[in-house]
Short mmCIF file of C-alpha atoms in Angstrom, two decimals:
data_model
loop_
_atom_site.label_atom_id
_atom_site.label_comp_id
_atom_site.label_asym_id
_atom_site.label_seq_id
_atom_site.Cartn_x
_atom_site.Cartn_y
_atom_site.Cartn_z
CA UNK A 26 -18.25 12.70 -4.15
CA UNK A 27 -18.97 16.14 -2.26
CA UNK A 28 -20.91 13.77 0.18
CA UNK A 29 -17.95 11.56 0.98
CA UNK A 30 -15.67 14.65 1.21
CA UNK A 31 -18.46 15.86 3.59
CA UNK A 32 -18.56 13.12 5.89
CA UNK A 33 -15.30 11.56 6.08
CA UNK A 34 -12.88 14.54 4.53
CA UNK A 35 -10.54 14.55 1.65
CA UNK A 36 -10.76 10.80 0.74
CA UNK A 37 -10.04 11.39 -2.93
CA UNK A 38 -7.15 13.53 -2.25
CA UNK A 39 -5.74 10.64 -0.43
CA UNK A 40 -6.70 8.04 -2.46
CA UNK A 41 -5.24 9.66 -5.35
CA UNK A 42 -1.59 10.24 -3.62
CA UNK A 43 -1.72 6.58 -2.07
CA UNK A 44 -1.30 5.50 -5.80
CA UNK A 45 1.38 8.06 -6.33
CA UNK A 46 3.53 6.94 -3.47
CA UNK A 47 2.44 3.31 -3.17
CA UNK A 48 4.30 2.88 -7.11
CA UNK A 49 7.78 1.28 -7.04
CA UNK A 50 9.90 2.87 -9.80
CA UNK A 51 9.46 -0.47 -11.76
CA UNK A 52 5.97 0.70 -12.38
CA UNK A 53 4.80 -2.15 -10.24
CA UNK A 54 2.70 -1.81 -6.79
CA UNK A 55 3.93 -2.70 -3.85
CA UNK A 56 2.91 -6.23 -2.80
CA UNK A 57 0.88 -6.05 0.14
CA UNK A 58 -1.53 -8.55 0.78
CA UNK A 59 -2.90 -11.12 -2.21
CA UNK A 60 -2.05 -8.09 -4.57
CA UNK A 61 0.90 -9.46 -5.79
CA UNK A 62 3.25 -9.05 -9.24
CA UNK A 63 1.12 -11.96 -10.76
CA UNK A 64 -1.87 -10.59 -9.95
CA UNK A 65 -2.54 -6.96 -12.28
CA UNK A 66 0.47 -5.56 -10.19
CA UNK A 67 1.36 -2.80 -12.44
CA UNK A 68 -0.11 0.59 -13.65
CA UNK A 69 -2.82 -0.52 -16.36
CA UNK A 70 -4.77 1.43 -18.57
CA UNK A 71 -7.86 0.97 -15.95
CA UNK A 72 -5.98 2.79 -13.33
CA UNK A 73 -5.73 5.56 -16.30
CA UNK A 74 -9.41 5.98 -16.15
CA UNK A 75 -10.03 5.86 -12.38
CA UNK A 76 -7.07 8.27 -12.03
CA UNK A 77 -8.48 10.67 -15.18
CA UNK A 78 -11.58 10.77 -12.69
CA UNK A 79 -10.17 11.60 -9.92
CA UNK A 80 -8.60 14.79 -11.48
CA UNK A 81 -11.80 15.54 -12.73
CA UNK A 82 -13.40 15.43 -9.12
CA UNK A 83 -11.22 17.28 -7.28
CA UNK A 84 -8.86 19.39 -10.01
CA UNK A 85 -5.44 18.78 -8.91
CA UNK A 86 -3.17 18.95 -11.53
CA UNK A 87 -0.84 16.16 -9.87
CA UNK A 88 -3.63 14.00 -10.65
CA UNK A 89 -3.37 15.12 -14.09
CA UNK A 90 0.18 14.77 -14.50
CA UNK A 91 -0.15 10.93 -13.27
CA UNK A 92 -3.00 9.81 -15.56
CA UNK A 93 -0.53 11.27 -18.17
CA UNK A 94 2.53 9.11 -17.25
CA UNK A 95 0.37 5.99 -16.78
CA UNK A 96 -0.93 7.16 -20.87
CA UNK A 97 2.45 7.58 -21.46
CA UNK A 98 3.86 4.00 -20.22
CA UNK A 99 0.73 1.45 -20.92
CA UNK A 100 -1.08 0.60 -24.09
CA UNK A 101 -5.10 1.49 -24.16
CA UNK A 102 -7.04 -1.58 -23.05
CA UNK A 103 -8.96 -3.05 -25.44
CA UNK A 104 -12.37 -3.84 -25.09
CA UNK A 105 -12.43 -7.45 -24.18
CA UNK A 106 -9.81 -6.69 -21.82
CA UNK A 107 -9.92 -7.79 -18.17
CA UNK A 108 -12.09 -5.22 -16.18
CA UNK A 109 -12.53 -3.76 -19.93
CA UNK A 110 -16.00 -2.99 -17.99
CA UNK A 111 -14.80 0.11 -16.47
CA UNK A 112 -13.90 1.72 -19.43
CA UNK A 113 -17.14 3.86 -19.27
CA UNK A 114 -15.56 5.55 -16.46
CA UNK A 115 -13.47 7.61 -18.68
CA UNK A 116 -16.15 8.12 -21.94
CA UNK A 117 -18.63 9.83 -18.85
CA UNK A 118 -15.83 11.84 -17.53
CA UNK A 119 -13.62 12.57 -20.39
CA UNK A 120 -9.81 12.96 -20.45
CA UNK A 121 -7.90 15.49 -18.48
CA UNK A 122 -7.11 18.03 -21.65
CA UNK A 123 -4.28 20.04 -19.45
CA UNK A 124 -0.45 20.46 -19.74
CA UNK A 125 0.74 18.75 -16.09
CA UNK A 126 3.99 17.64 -16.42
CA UNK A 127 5.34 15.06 -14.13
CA UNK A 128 7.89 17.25 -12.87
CA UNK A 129 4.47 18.21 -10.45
CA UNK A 130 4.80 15.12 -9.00
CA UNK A 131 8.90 15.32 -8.29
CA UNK A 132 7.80 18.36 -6.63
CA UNK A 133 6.00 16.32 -4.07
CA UNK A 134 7.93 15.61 -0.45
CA UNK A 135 9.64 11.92 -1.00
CA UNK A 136 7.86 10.77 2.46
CA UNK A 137 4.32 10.40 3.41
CA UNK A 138 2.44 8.83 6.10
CA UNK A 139 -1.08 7.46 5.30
CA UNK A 140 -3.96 6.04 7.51
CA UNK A 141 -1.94 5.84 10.69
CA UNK A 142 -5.46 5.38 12.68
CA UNK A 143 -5.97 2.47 10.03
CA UNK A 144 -4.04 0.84 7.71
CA UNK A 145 -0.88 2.29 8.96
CA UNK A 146 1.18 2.77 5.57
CA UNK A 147 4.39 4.42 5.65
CA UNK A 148 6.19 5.34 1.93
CA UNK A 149 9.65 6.50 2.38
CA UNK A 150 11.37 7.96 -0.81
CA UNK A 151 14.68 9.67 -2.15
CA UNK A 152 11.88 10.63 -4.96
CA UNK A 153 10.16 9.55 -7.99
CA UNK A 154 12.85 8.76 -10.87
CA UNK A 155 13.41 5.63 -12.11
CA UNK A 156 17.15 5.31 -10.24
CA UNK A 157 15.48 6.39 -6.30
CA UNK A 158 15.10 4.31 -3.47
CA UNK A 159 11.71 3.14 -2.37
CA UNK A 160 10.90 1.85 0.84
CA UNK A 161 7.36 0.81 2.49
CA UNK A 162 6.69 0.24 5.74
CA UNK A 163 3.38 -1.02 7.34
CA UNK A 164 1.62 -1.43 10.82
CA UNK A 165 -1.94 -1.43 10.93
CA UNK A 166 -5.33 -3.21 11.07
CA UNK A 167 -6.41 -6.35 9.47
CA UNK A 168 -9.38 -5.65 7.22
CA UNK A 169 -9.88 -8.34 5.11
CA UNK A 170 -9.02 -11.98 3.86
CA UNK A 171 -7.04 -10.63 0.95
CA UNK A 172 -4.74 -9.41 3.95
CA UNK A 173 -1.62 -11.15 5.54
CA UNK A 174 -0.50 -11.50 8.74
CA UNK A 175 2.70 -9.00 8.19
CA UNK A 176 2.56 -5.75 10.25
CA UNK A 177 5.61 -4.47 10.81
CA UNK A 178 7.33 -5.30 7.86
CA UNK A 179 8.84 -3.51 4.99
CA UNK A 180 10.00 -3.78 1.77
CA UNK A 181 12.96 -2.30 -0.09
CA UNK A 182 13.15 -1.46 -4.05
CA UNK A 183 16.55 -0.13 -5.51
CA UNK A 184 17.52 -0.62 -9.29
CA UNK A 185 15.32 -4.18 -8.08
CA UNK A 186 13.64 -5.55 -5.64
CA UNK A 187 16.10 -5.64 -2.31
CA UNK A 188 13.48 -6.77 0.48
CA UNK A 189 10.79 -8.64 -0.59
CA UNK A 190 7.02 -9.81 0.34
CA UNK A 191 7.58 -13.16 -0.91
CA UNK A 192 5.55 -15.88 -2.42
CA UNK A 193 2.38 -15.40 -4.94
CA UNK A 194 -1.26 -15.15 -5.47
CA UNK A 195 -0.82 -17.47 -9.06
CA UNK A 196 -1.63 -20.59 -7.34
CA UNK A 197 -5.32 -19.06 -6.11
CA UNK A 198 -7.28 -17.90 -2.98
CA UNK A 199 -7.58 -21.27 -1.26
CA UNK A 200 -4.07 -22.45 -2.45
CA UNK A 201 -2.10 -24.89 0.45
CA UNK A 202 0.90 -22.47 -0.59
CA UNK A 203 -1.00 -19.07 0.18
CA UNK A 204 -2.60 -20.37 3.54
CA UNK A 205 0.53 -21.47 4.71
CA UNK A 206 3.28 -19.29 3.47
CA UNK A 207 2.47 -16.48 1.40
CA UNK A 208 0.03 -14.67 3.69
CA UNK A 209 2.14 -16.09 7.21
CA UNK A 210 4.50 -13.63 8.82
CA UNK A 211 6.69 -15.89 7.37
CA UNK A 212 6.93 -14.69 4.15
CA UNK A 213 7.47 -10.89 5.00
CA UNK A 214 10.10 -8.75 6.51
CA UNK A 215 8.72 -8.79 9.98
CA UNK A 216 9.86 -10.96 13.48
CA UNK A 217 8.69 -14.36 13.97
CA UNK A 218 8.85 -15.99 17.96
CA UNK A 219 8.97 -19.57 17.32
CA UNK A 220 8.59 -22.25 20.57
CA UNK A 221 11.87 -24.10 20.39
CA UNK A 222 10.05 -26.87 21.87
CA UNK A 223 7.72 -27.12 19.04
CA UNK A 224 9.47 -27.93 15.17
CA UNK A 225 5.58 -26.98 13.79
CA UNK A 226 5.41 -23.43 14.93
CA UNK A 227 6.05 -20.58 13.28
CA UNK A 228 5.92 -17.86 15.67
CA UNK A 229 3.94 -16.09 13.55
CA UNK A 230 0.91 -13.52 14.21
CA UNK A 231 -2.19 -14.69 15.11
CA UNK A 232 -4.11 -15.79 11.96
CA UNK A 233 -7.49 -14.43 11.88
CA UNK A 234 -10.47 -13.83 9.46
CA UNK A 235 -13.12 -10.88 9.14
CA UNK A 236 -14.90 -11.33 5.80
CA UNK A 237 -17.90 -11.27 7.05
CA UNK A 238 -17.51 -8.03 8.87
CA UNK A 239 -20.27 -6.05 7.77
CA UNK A 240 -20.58 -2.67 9.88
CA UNK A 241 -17.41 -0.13 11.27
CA UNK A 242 -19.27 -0.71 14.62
CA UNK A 243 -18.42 -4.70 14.66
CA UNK A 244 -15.15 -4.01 12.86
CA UNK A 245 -14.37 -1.85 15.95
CA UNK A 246 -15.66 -4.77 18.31
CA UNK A 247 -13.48 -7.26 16.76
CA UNK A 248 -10.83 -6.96 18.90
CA UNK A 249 -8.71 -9.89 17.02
CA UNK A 250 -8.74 -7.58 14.04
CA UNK A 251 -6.96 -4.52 15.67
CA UNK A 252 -3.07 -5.97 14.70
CA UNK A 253 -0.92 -2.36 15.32
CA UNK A 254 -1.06 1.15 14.81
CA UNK A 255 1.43 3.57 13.61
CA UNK A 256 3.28 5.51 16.92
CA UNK A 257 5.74 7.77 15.43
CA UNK A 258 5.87 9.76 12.27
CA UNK A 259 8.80 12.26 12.23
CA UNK A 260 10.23 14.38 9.58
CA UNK A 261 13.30 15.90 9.79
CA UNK A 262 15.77 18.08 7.74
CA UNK A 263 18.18 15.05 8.10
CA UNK A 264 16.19 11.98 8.46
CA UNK A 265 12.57 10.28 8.45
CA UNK A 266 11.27 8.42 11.89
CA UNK A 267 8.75 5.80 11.57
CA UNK A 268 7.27 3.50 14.57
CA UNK A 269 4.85 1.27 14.84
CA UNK A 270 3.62 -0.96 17.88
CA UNK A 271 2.75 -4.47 16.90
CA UNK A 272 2.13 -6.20 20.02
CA UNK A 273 -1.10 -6.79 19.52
CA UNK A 274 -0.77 -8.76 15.81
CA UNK A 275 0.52 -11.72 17.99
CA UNK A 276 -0.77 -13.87 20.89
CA UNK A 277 -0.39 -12.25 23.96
CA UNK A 278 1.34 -15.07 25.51
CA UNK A 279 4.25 -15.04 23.51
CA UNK A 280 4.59 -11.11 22.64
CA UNK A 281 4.18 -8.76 25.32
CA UNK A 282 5.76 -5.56 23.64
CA UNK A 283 7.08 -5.06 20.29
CA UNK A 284 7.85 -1.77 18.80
CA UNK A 285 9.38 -1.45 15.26
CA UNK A 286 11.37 1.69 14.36
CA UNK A 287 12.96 2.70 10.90
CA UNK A 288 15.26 5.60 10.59
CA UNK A 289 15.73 7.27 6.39
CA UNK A 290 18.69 8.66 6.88
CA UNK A 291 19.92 11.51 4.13
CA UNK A 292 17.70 9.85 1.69
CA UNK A 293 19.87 7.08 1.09
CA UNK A 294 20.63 5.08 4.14
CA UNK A 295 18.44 2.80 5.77
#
């Protein structure tokens, strides 16, 4: 772990606040990519344990106060659970034994940026109570086939899902219904150019695949994988600015610029 925070900085930290902020107040993920409601959404007691370590590698108590919520919401997976294999993880690093409340993780700032080199994840919040609005916003890279073709989109959670990533992973990896909806631009909140002239195009972002991508030096020469980045992240005492340029998810010949910009306004308006 000290190695990792050595050579490529405070990758637990992050990690361990991406699962803060990535939660909708339903207790479910948000559905990016083939990680869908059907497909171990929601907080499980093998988050517990990956979470319980992470406190126990880097001490912050907001860490702490999560595993304890997750405790407090999920039964204990039994042992011939799915991934029931992981459940070592907590006997060699124990359970958190410290009073963190979760009013440590109210205390965190409702917004956060993460990746915006990378993945390009934006998490816009009035806060973390069951009643707050949630709103995620994404324009990034394409790093694997459990990806979709969907930068620039968002989705919107309010007392229920408002703006969706539709579809589902249920029907399986090589389903006709994920290869042709549920991972198409299609099926998210993002622009589609169709040709008018053409009834059998989408106008969707170029479909691509990088499985087999086995270095950071050919992921960085795989030009077809770089789909948008993240241009603006601004916080203010009123409102939240995100951008993100997304030219380059589509062919060239039909998109030449395209800029996406959300604006949180007062915590409540969209």
């Amino acid at each position: 772990f000290e190695e990792i925070k050595y050579k490529y900085g405070n990758f637990l930290e992050e990690y361990g606040y991406y699962l803060i902020y990535g939660l909708q107040p339903d207790d479910f993920y948000v559905a990016w990519g083939d990680f869908s409601r059907h497909s171990r959404g929601s907080i499980t007691w093998e988050l517990r344990r990956h979470v319980d370590v992470l406190y126990a590698k880097t001490g912050n108590p907001v860490f702490a106060a999560f595993g304890r919520y997750i405790g407090s919401t999920v039964k204990e997976m039994a042992a011939d659970d799915y991934a029931a294999s992981n459940l070592y993880i907590g006997n060699i690093y124990g359970r958190p034994q410290v009073n963190a409340p979760f009013s440590l993780i109210e205390s965190l700032p409702p917004c956060r940026l993460f990746s915006p080199g990378a993945l390009g994840h934006v998490f816009l919040r009035s806060g973390f109570k069951k009643n707050d609005i949630f709103i995620a916003f994404k324009c990034g890279n394409y790093y694997g086939n459990h990806g979709h073709f969907d930068q620039g989109s968002f989705v919107i959670y309010c007392n229920g899902n408002l703006a969706i990533d539709s579809g589902t992973y249920k029907a399986g990896f090589g389903s006709s219904h994920r290869l042709n909806y549920y991972r198409r631009s299609i099926a998210h909140n993002t622009l589609v150019f169709p040709d008018p002239s053409d009834g059998n195009d989408e106008g969707g972002q170029r479909v691509v695949s990088n499985q087999n991508i086995r270095s950071l030096a050919e992921f960085k020469s795989a030009r077809e994988c770089h789909t948008g980045r993240i241009t603006a992240f601004e916080e203010h005492p009123e409102y939240v600015h995100v951008a993100g340029d997304v030219s380059a998810a589509y062919p060239s010949t039909v998109v030449k610029t395209f800029c996406r910009q959300l604006v949180f306004f007062r915590r409540k308006y969209l």
